[in-house]
Amino acid sequence: MSRSLWPGVLSHMPELPEVERARAHIAERALNRRISGIDDADTFVCRPHAPGEISAALVGAVLTQTHRRGKAMWVDTDRGPVLGLHLGMAGRIAIDEEPATRNWDRFTLLFEDSGRLALRDKRRLGRAVLDPDLTALGPDAAEVSRADFRERVGRGAAPLKARIMDQSVIAGVGNLLADETLWRAGLSPLLTAGDLDEEQLDSLRRALRAATRRAIARGGVHTGDLIRHRSRGGSCPSCNEALERAAVGGRTTYWCPLHQPAPW
Ligand SMILES: [Zn+2]
């Protein structure tokens, strides 16, 4: 049976909700299956491992549990080594699907029951790695406590949007989830992160959790209420004001000038 998480190729980068759906897909379909072979020949996707290194560590092992923090996910095995998987800019997890045409399955587990799990990635920017190093990642954006969120997000001179997209501050927020969250919170992306008061920070955290939950339930960050209007000439779905558009923190940003007022 073939079942994919997204029809066609992603038109946007995987963010926390996409990775959470991929993790859930692995949890539902690939746990408790024994690995009988591994194609780890792509030395770019599997860096820093040499071809055969991941295979030597994991062939014969059973996948036992999935985890995720931000956009990083990893799978435990009954052998000890952990398999880290990152979707990169356009990757997805294909389980028990026919092998990809061309060379888009960049890393593949073959199961004893003749099924397979592939990191399918046209752009080849995903990763497969043993025992991934997560020390540079902040706490998960959907799980971070209120006190931790205030402490980590509410500081510094960076624009608020750049601050919430900094993966070392909180992990998992990409460009679309950031715009949706700031719109829901009624906060301008141009605010200085360190200028927010506790009430604003708490409201931002609530908006982030709500936006994340809805994106997971609806199928991805592209389903956000603002995201559908996020194009040139788009207007605010709540008040119909023309959306502002500018680069913030180097990323194209849309916001409503009426209920996300500028800080000056
Ligand atoms: Zn508005």
PDB file of C-alpha atoms and ligand atoms in Angstrom:
ATOM      1  CA  MET A   1       0.000   0.000   0.000  1.00  0.00           C
ATOM      2  CA  SER A   2       1.262   3.438  -0.835  1.00  0.00           C
ATOM      3  CA  ARG A   3       0.407   6.323   1.421  1.00  0.00           C
ATOM      4  CA  SER A   4       2.155   9.650   1.479  1.00  0.00           C
ATOM      5  CA  LEU A   5       1.827  12.497   3.923  1.00  0.00           C
ATOM      6  CA  TRP A   6       1.689  15.161   1.275  1.00  0.00           C
ATOM      7  CA  PRO A   7       0.347  15.010  -2.247  1.00  0.00           C
ATOM      8  CA  GLY A   8       3.155  15.921  -4.614  1.00  0.00           C
ATOM      9  CA  VAL A   9       6.258  17.761  -3.642  1.00  0.00           C
ATOM     10  CA  LEU A  10       6.253  20.225  -0.766  1.00  0.00           C
ATOM     11  CA  SER A  11       6.064  23.825  -1.868  1.00  0.00           C
ATOM     12  CA  HIS A  12       7.397  25.020   1.470  1.00  0.00           C
ATOM     13  CA  MET A  13      10.029  23.994   3.921  1.00  0.00           C
ATOM     14  CA  PRO A  14       9.164  21.435   6.579  1.00  0.00           C
ATOM     15  CA  GLU A  15       8.625  23.112   9.951  1.00  0.00           C
ATOM     16  CA  LEU A  16       7.680  21.646  13.329  1.00  0.00           C
ATOM     17  CA  PRO A  17       4.196  20.481  12.201  1.00  0.00           C
ATOM     18  CA  GLU A  18       5.511  18.661   9.114  1.00  0.00           C
ATOM     19  CA  VAL A  19       8.230  16.965  11.134  1.00  0.00           C
ATOM     20  CA  GLU A  20       5.729  15.988  13.831  1.00  0.00           C
ATOM     21  CA  ARG A  21       3.557  14.355  11.166  1.00  0.00           C
ATOM     22  CA  ALA A  22       6.597  12.526   9.797  1.00  0.00           C
ATOM     23  CA  ARG A  23       7.485  11.351  13.311  1.00  0.00           C
ATOM     24  CA  ALA A  24       3.926  10.133  13.869  1.00  0.00           C
ATOM     25  CA  HIS A  25       4.049   8.346  10.508  1.00  0.00           C
ATOM     26  CA  ILE A  26       7.199   6.483  11.567  1.00  0.00           C
ATOM     27  CA  ALA A  27       5.667   5.703  14.974  1.00  0.00           C
ATOM     28  CA  GLU A  28       2.545   4.310  13.337  1.00  0.00           C
ATOM     29  CA  ARG A  29       4.129   2.354  10.518  1.00  0.00           C
ATOM     30  CA  ALA A  30       7.762   1.517  11.191  1.00  0.00           C
ATOM     31  CA  LEU A  31       8.201   0.663  14.860  1.00  0.00           C
ATOM     32  CA  ASN A  32       8.878  -2.928  15.909  1.00  0.00           C
ATOM     33  CA  ARG A  33      10.180  -3.794  12.444  1.00  0.00           C
ATOM     34  CA  ARG A  34      13.609  -5.339  12.048  1.00  0.00           C
ATOM     35  CA  ILE A  35      16.135  -3.741   9.689  1.00  0.00           C
ATOM     36  CA  SER A  36      17.577  -6.194   7.168  1.00  0.00           C
ATOM     37  CA  GLY A  37      19.493  -3.755   4.985  1.00  0.00           C
ATOM     38  CA  ILE A  38      20.414  -0.086   4.677  1.00  0.00           C
ATOM     39  CA  ASP A  39      21.348   2.067   1.711  1.00  0.00           C
ATOM     40  CA  ASP A  40      23.621   4.709   3.232  1.00  0.00           C
ATOM     41  CA  ALA A  41      25.757   5.271   0.126  1.00  0.00           C
ATOM     42  CA  ASP A  42      24.949   8.985  -0.160  1.00  0.00           C
ATOM     43  CA  THR A  43      27.926  10.441   1.695  1.00  0.00           C
ATOM     44  CA  PHE A  44      26.476  13.971   1.609  1.00  0.00           C
ATOM     45  CA  VAL A  45      23.151  13.056   3.214  1.00  0.00           C
ATOM     46  CA  CYS A  46      24.871  10.649   5.639  1.00  0.00           C
ATOM     47  CA  ARG A  47      27.824  12.900   6.495  1.00  0.00           C
ATOM     48  CA  PRO A  48      30.034  12.522   8.491  1.00  0.00           C
ATOM     49  CA  HIS A  49      29.584   8.762   8.108  1.00  0.00           C
ATOM     50  CA  ALA A  50      31.409   6.696   5.526  1.00  0.00           C
ATOM     51  CA  PRO A  51      29.264   4.427   3.335  1.00  0.00           C
ATOM     52  CA  GLY A  52      28.415   1.289   5.306  1.00  0.00           C
ATOM     53  CA  GLU A  53      28.904   2.857   8.731  1.00  0.00           C
ATOM     54  CA  ILE A  54      25.208   3.423   9.521  1.00  0.00           C
ATOM     55  CA  SER A  55      24.466   0.040   7.998  1.00  0.00           C
ATOM     56  CA  ALA A  56      27.018  -1.733  10.204  1.00  0.00           C
ATOM     57  CA  ALA A  57      25.522  -0.089  13.294  1.00  0.00           C
ATOM     58  CA  LEU A  58      21.857  -0.746  12.543  1.00  0.00           C
ATOM     59  CA  VAL A  59      21.312  -3.819  10.360  1.00  0.00           C
ATOM     60  CA  GLY A  60      19.623  -6.414  12.556  1.00  0.00           C
ATOM     61  CA  ALA A  61      18.195  -3.793  14.913  1.00  0.00           C
ATOM     62  CA  VAL A  62      14.523  -3.123  15.595  1.00  0.00           C
ATOM     63  CA  LEU A  63      13.123   0.427  15.632  1.00  0.00           C
ATOM     64  CA  THR A  64      11.644   0.942  19.089  1.00  0.00           C
ATOM     65  CA  GLN A  65      10.629   4.577  19.704  1.00  0.00           C
ATOM     66  CA  THR A  66      10.408   7.952  17.930  1.00  0.00           C
ATOM     67  CA  HIS A  67      11.307  11.399  19.258  1.00  0.00           C
ATOM     68  CA  ARG A  68      11.285  14.960  17.966  1.00  0.00           C
ATOM     69  CA  ARG A  69      12.597  18.320  19.077  1.00  0.00           C
ATOM     70  CA  GLY A  70      11.843  21.215  16.757  1.00  0.00           C
ATOM     71  CA  LYS A  71      12.665  20.040  13.240  1.00  0.00           C
ATOM     72  CA  ALA A  72      14.999  17.268  14.436  1.00  0.00           C
ATOM     73  CA  MET A  73      13.687  13.744  14.873  1.00  0.00           C
ATOM     74  CA  TRP A  74      15.337  10.530  15.902  1.00  0.00           C
ATOM     75  CA  VAL A  75      14.470   6.890  16.327  1.00  0.00           C
ATOM     76  CA  ASP A  76      15.712   4.572  19.071  1.00  0.00           C
ATOM     77  CA  THR A  77      16.715   0.992  18.328  1.00  0.00           C
ATOM     78  CA  ASP A  78      16.994  -2.117  20.478  1.00  0.00           C
ATOM     79  CA  ARG A  79      20.716  -2.213  19.645  1.00  0.00           C
ATOM     80  CA  GLY A  80      21.561   1.121  21.249  1.00  0.00           C
ATOM     81  CA  PRO A  81      22.531   3.392  18.349  1.00  0.00           C
ATOM     82  CA  VAL A  82      20.013   6.123  17.583  1.00  0.00           C
ATOM     83  CA  LEU A  83      19.085   7.069  14.013  1.00  0.00           C
ATOM     84  CA  GLY A  84      18.673  10.809  13.467  1.00  0.00           C
ATOM     85  CA  LEU A  85      16.607  11.983  10.498  1.00  0.00           C
ATOM     86  CA  HIS A  86      16.205  15.543   9.234  1.00  0.00           C
ATOM     87  CA  LEU A  87      13.868  16.474   6.399  1.00  0.00           C
ATOM     88  CA  GLY A  88      15.968  19.443   5.280  1.00  0.00           C
ATOM     89  CA  MET A  89      14.247  21.838   2.873  1.00  0.00           C
ATOM     90  CA  ALA A  90      11.926  19.477   1.021  1.00  0.00           C
ATOM     91  CA  GLY A  91      12.269  15.945   2.354  1.00  0.00           C
ATOM     92  CA  ARG A  92       9.607  13.528   3.522  1.00  0.00           C
ATOM     93  CA  ILE A  93       9.463  10.037   4.954  1.00  0.00           C
ATOM     94  CA  ALA A  94       8.142   7.379   2.560  1.00  0.00           C
ATOM     95  CA  ILE A  95       7.189   4.089   4.226  1.00  0.00           C
ATOM     96  CA  ASP A  96       6.356   0.987   2.176  1.00  0.00           C
ATOM     97  CA  GLU A  97       6.117   3.066  -0.979  1.00  0.00           C
ATOM     98  CA  GLU A  98       7.614   2.046  -4.302  1.00  0.00           C
ATOM     99  CA  PRO A  99      11.215   3.274  -4.633  1.00  0.00           C
ATOM    100  CA  ALA A 100      11.404   6.825  -5.950  1.00  0.00           C
ATOM    101  CA  THR A 101      12.065   7.467  -9.577  1.00  0.00           C
ATOM    102  CA  ARG A 102      15.440   9.085 -10.233  1.00  0.00           C
ATOM    103  CA  ASN A 103      17.646   9.062  -7.181  1.00  0.00           C
ATOM    104  CA  TRP A 104      15.360  10.813  -4.684  1.00  0.00           C
ATOM    105  CA  ASP A 105      15.470   8.140  -1.963  1.00  0.00           C
ATOM    106  CA  ARG A 106      18.660   9.453  -0.342  1.00  0.00           C
ATOM    107  CA  PHE A 107      18.706   7.025   2.571  1.00  0.00           C
ATOM    108  CA  THR A 108      16.735   3.795   2.850  1.00  0.00           C
ATOM    109  CA  LEU A 109      16.026   1.197   5.526  1.00  0.00           C
ATOM    110  CA  LEU A 110      14.913  -2.211   4.261  1.00  0.00           C
ATOM    111  CA  PHE A 111      12.858  -4.257   6.695  1.00  0.00           C
ATOM    112  CA  GLU A 112      12.946  -8.008   7.210  1.00  0.00           C
ATOM    113  CA  ASP A 113       9.242  -8.124   6.251  1.00  0.00           C
ATOM    114  CA  SER A 114      10.279  -6.704   2.810  1.00  0.00           C
ATOM    115  CA  GLY A 115       8.950  -3.205   3.518  1.00  0.00           C
ATOM    116  CA  ARG A 116      11.076  -0.074   3.424  1.00  0.00           C
ATOM    117  CA  LEU A 117      11.475   3.399   4.914  1.00  0.00           C
ATOM    118  CA  ALA A 118      13.069   6.072   2.740  1.00  0.00           C
ATOM    119  CA  LEU A 119      14.147   9.658   3.246  1.00  0.00           C
ATOM    120  CA  ARG A 120      12.741  10.971  -0.039  1.00  0.00           C
ATOM    121  CA  ASP A 121      14.299  14.281  -0.866  1.00  0.00           C
ATOM    122  CA  LYS A 122      14.459  15.830  -4.291  1.00  0.00           C
ATOM    123  CA  ARG A 123      16.747  18.609  -3.110  1.00  0.00           C
ATOM    124  CA  ARG A 124      19.121  16.357  -1.151  1.00  0.00           C
ATOM    125  CA  LEU A 125      19.287  18.668   1.871  1.00  0.00           C
ATOM    126  CA  GLY A 126      17.961  16.154   4.416  1.00  0.00           C
ATOM    127  CA  ARG A 127      20.228  14.196   6.737  1.00  0.00           C
ATOM    128  CA  ALA A 128      20.533  10.713   8.169  1.00  0.00           C
ATOM    129  CA  VAL A 129      23.022  10.409  11.016  1.00  0.00           C
ATOM    130  CA  LEU A 130      23.857   8.138  13.943  1.00  0.00           C
ATOM    131  CA  ASP A 131      23.440   9.541  17.452  1.00  0.00           C
ATOM    132  CA  PRO A 132      22.591  13.129  16.370  1.00  0.00           C
ATOM    133  CA  ASP A 133      24.002  16.002  18.394  1.00  0.00           C
ATOM    134  CA  LEU A 134      21.101  18.129  19.647  1.00  0.00           C
ATOM    135  CA  THR A 135      23.069  20.368  22.000  1.00  0.00           C
ATOM    136  CA  ALA A 136      22.702  23.459  19.779  1.00  0.00           C
ATOM    137  CA  LEU A 137      18.898  23.198  19.768  1.00  0.00           C
ATOM    138  CA  GLY A 138      16.693  25.089  22.196  1.00  0.00           C
ATOM    139  CA  PRO A 139      13.624  23.438  23.748  1.00  0.00           C
ATOM    140  CA  ASP A 140      10.826  22.404  21.418  1.00  0.00           C
ATOM    141  CA  ALA A 141       8.681  25.410  20.460  1.00  0.00           C
ATOM    142  CA  ALA A 142       5.441  23.575  21.251  1.00  0.00           C
ATOM    143  CA  GLU A 143       6.642  22.125  24.568  1.00  0.00           C
ATOM    144  CA  VAL A 144       8.672  24.947  26.128  1.00  0.00           C
ATOM    145  CA  SER A 145       7.397  26.040  29.563  1.00  0.00           C
ATOM    146  CA  ARG A 146       6.021  29.521  30.165  1.00  0.00           C
ATOM    147  CA  ALA A 147       8.945  30.533  32.377  1.00  0.00           C
ATOM    148  CA  ASP A 148      11.489  29.187  29.897  1.00  0.00           C
ATOM    149  CA  PHE A 149       9.733  30.902  26.988  1.00  0.00           C
ATOM    150  CA  ARG A 150       9.765  34.291  28.755  1.00  0.00           C
ATOM    151  CA  GLU A 151      13.426  33.895  29.633  1.00  0.00           C
ATOM    152  CA  ARG A 152      14.607  32.713  26.218  1.00  0.00           C
ATOM    153  CA  VAL A 153      12.441  34.712  23.787  1.00  0.00           C
ATOM    154  CA  GLY A 154      12.082  37.982  25.683  1.00  0.00           C
ATOM    155  CA  ARG A 155      15.640  39.194  25.368  1.00  0.00           C
ATOM    156  CA  GLY A 156      18.037  40.687  22.862  1.00  0.00           C
ATOM    157  CA  ALA A 157      17.909  43.361  20.189  1.00  0.00           C
ATOM    158  CA  ALA A 158      16.789  41.124  17.311  1.00  0.00           C
ATOM    159  CA  PRO A 159      13.396  41.659  15.653  1.00  0.00           C
ATOM    160  CA  LEU A 160      10.829  39.411  17.305  1.00  0.00           C
ATOM    161  CA  LYS A 161      10.380  37.280  14.186  1.00  0.00           C
ATOM    162  CA  ALA A 162      14.101  36.545  13.952  1.00  0.00           C
ATOM    163  CA  ARG A 163      14.174  35.681  17.658  1.00  0.00           C
ATOM    164  CA  ILE A 164      11.421  33.045  17.460  1.00  0.00           C
ATOM    165  CA  MET A 165      13.036  31.529  14.353  1.00  0.00           C
ATOM    166  CA  ASP A 166      16.421  31.165  16.081  1.00  0.00           C
ATOM    167  CA  GLN A 167      16.640  27.382  16.591  1.00  0.00           C
ATOM    168  CA  SER A 168      18.980  27.780  19.558  1.00  0.00           C
ATOM    169  CA  VAL A 169      16.337  29.893  21.352  1.00  0.00           C
ATOM    170  CA  ILE A 170      13.330  27.657  20.648  1.00  0.00           C
ATOM    171  CA  ALA A 171      13.340  24.840  18.084  1.00  0.00           C
ATOM    172  CA  GLY A 172      10.869  24.245  15.278  1.00  0.00           C
ATOM    173  CA  VAL A 173       9.601  27.628  14.044  1.00  0.00           C
ATOM    174  CA  GLY A 174      10.202  28.375  10.366  1.00  0.00           C
ATOM    175  CA  ASN A 175       9.112  31.267   8.183  1.00  0.00           C
ATOM    176  CA  LEU A 176       5.423  30.409   7.748  1.00  0.00           C
ATOM    177  CA  LEU A 177       4.751  29.319  11.326  1.00  0.00           C
ATOM    178  CA  ALA A 178       6.427  32.546  12.520  1.00  0.00           C
ATOM    179  CA  ASP A 179       4.126  34.752  10.401  1.00  0.00           C
ATOM    180  CA  GLU A 180       1.015  32.799  11.431  1.00  0.00           C
ATOM    181  CA  THR A 181       1.967  32.930  15.118  1.00  0.00           C
ATOM    182  CA  LEU A 182       2.729  36.666  15.191  1.00  0.00           C
ATOM    183  CA  TRP A 183      -0.522  37.387  13.379  1.00  0.00           C
ATOM    184  CA  ARG A 184      -2.508  35.307  15.872  1.00  0.00           C
ATOM    185  CA  ALA A 185      -0.748  37.046  18.776  1.00  0.00           C
ATOM    186  CA  GLY A 186      -1.311  40.521  17.304  1.00  0.00           C
ATOM    187  CA  LEU A 187       2.400  41.309  17.563  1.00  0.00           C
ATOM    188  CA  SER A 188       4.462  43.058  14.907  1.00  0.00           C
ATOM    189  CA  PRO A 189       7.396  41.012  13.568  1.00  0.00           C
ATOM    190  CA  LEU A 190       9.429  44.229  13.878  1.00  0.00           C
ATOM    191  CA  LEU A 191       9.124  44.536  17.670  1.00  0.00           C
ATOM    192  CA  THR A 192      12.425  44.202  19.516  1.00  0.00           C
ATOM    193  CA  ALA A 193      12.348  40.850  21.318  1.00  0.00           C
ATOM    194  CA  GLY A 194      13.807  42.301  24.520  1.00  0.00           C
ATOM    195  CA  ASP A 195      11.066  44.970  24.681  1.00  0.00           C
ATOM    196  CA  LEU A 196       8.158  42.549  25.160  1.00  0.00           C
ATOM    197  CA  ASP A 197       6.498  42.443  28.563  1.00  0.00           C
ATOM    198  CA  GLU A 198       5.430  39.203  30.242  1.00  0.00           C
ATOM    199  CA  GLU A 199       1.845  39.521  29.085  1.00  0.00           C
ATOM    200  CA  GLN A 200       2.954  39.815  25.452  1.00  0.00           C
ATOM    201  CA  LEU A 201       5.357  36.894  25.821  1.00  0.00           C
ATOM    202  CA  ASP A 202       2.644  34.697  27.340  1.00  0.00           C
ATOM    203  CA  SER A 203       0.228  35.644  24.586  1.00  0.00           C
ATOM    204  CA  LEU A 204       2.909  34.857  21.986  1.00  0.00           C
ATOM    205  CA  ARG A 205       3.488  31.433  23.527  1.00  0.00           C
ATOM    206  CA  ARG A 206      -0.254  30.669  23.499  1.00  0.00           C
ATOM    207  CA  ALA A 207      -0.489  31.752  19.851  1.00  0.00           C
ATOM    208  CA  LEU A 208       2.489  29.572  18.940  1.00  0.00           C
ATOM    209  CA  ARG A 209       0.991  26.519  20.613  1.00  0.00           C
ATOM    210  CA  ALA A 210      -2.388  27.098  18.976  1.00  0.00           C
ATOM    211  CA  ALA A 211      -0.878  27.680  15.517  1.00  0.00           C
ATOM    212  CA  THR A 212       1.283  24.565  15.874  1.00  0.00           C
ATOM    213  CA  ARG A 213      -1.577  22.326  17.047  1.00  0.00           C
ATOM    214  CA  ARG A 214      -3.812  23.480  14.216  1.00  0.00           C
ATOM    215  CA  ALA A 215      -1.101  23.023  11.601  1.00  0.00           C
ATOM    216  CA  ILE A 216      -0.450  19.464  12.779  1.00  0.00           C
ATOM    217  CA  ALA A 217      -4.176  18.661  12.733  1.00  0.00           C
ATOM    218  CA  ARG A 218      -4.825  20.277   9.355  1.00  0.00           C
ATOM    219  CA  GLY A 219      -1.806  18.832   7.554  1.00  0.00           C
ATOM    220  CA  GLY A 220       0.959  21.422   7.703  1.00  0.00           C
ATOM    221  CA  VAL A 221       1.970  25.047   8.066  1.00  0.00           C
ATOM    222  CA  HIS A 222       0.503  25.947   4.666  1.00  0.00           C
ATOM    223  CA  THR A 223      -3.005  25.564   6.176  1.00  0.00           C
ATOM    224  CA  GLY A 224      -2.577  28.558   8.520  1.00  0.00           C
ATOM    225  CA  ASP A 225      -5.327  31.193   8.485  1.00  0.00           C
ATOM    226  CA  LEU A 226      -2.915  33.966   7.482  1.00  0.00           C
ATOM    227  CA  ILE A 227      -0.799  31.768   5.198  1.00  0.00           C
ATOM    228  CA  ARG A 228      -3.540  31.431   2.590  1.00  0.00           C
ATOM    229  CA  HIS A 229      -3.544  35.226   2.203  1.00  0.00           C
ATOM    230  CA  ARG A 230       0.199  35.511   2.276  1.00  0.00           C
ATOM    231  CA  SER A 231       0.880  36.768  -1.236  1.00  0.00           C
ATOM    232  CA  ARG A 232       1.250  40.104  -3.005  1.00  0.00           C
ATOM    233  CA  GLY A 233      -2.050  41.974  -2.771  1.00  0.00           C
ATOM    234  CA  GLY A 234      -3.239  39.722   0.070  1.00  0.00           C
ATOM    235  CA  SER A 235      -5.398  41.129   2.845  1.00  0.00           C
ATOM    236  CA  CYS A 236      -5.860  40.258   6.513  1.00  0.00           C
ATOM    237  CA  PRO A 237      -8.412  37.425   6.873  1.00  0.00           C
ATOM    238  CA  SER A 238      -9.625  39.034  10.085  1.00  0.00           C
ATOM    239  CA  CYS A 239      -9.990  42.764   9.249  1.00  0.00           C
ATOM    240  CA  ASN A 240      -9.409  42.837   5.475  1.00  0.00           C
ATOM    241  CA  GLU A 241      -6.642  45.432   5.726  1.00  0.00           C
ATOM    242  CA  ALA A 242      -3.959  45.092   3.011  1.00  0.00           C
ATOM    243  CA  LEU A 243      -1.074  43.058   4.412  1.00  0.00           C
ATOM    244  CA  GLU A 244       2.363  44.604   4.776  1.00  0.00           C
ATOM    245  CA  ARG A 245       5.277  42.791   3.190  1.00  0.00           C
ATOM    246  CA  ALA A 246       8.985  43.196   3.961  1.00  0.00           C
ATOM    247  CA  ALA A 247      12.129  41.196   4.665  1.00  0.00           C
ATOM    248  CA  VAL A 248      12.575  40.653   8.409  1.00  0.00           C
ATOM    249  CA  GLY A 249      15.593  38.729   9.617  1.00  0.00           C
ATOM    250  CA  GLY A 250      16.333  38.001   5.960  1.00  0.00           C
ATOM    251  CA  ARG A 251      12.991  36.272   5.349  1.00  0.00           C
ATOM    252  CA  THR A 252       9.928  37.451   3.436  1.00  0.00           C
ATOM    253  CA  THR A 253       7.370  38.468   6.022  1.00  0.00           C
ATOM    254  CA  TYR A 254       3.680  39.356   5.855  1.00  0.00           C
ATOM    255  CA  TRP A 255       1.702  41.013   8.632  1.00  0.00           C
ATOM    256  CA  CYS A 256      -1.430  43.078   9.263  1.00  0.00           C
ATOM    257  CA  PRO A 257      -0.531  46.719  10.021  1.00  0.00           C
ATOM    258  CA  LEU A 258      -3.828  47.241  11.883  1.00  0.00           C
ATOM    259  CA  HIS A 259      -3.790  44.560  14.519  1.00  0.00           C
ATOM    260  CA  GLN A 260      -0.023  43.968  14.482  1.00  0.00           C
ATOM    261  CA  PRO A 261       0.895  47.653  14.865  1.00  0.00           C
ATOM    262  CA  ALA A 262       4.441  48.883  14.313  1.00  0.00           C
ATOM    263  CA  PRO A 263       6.481  49.541  17.451  1.00  0.00           C
ATOM    264  CA  TRP A 264       7.010  53.216  16.555  1.00  0.00           C
TER     265      TRP A 264
HETATM  266 ZN    ZN B   1      -5.942  42.598  10.542  1.00  0.00          ZN
END
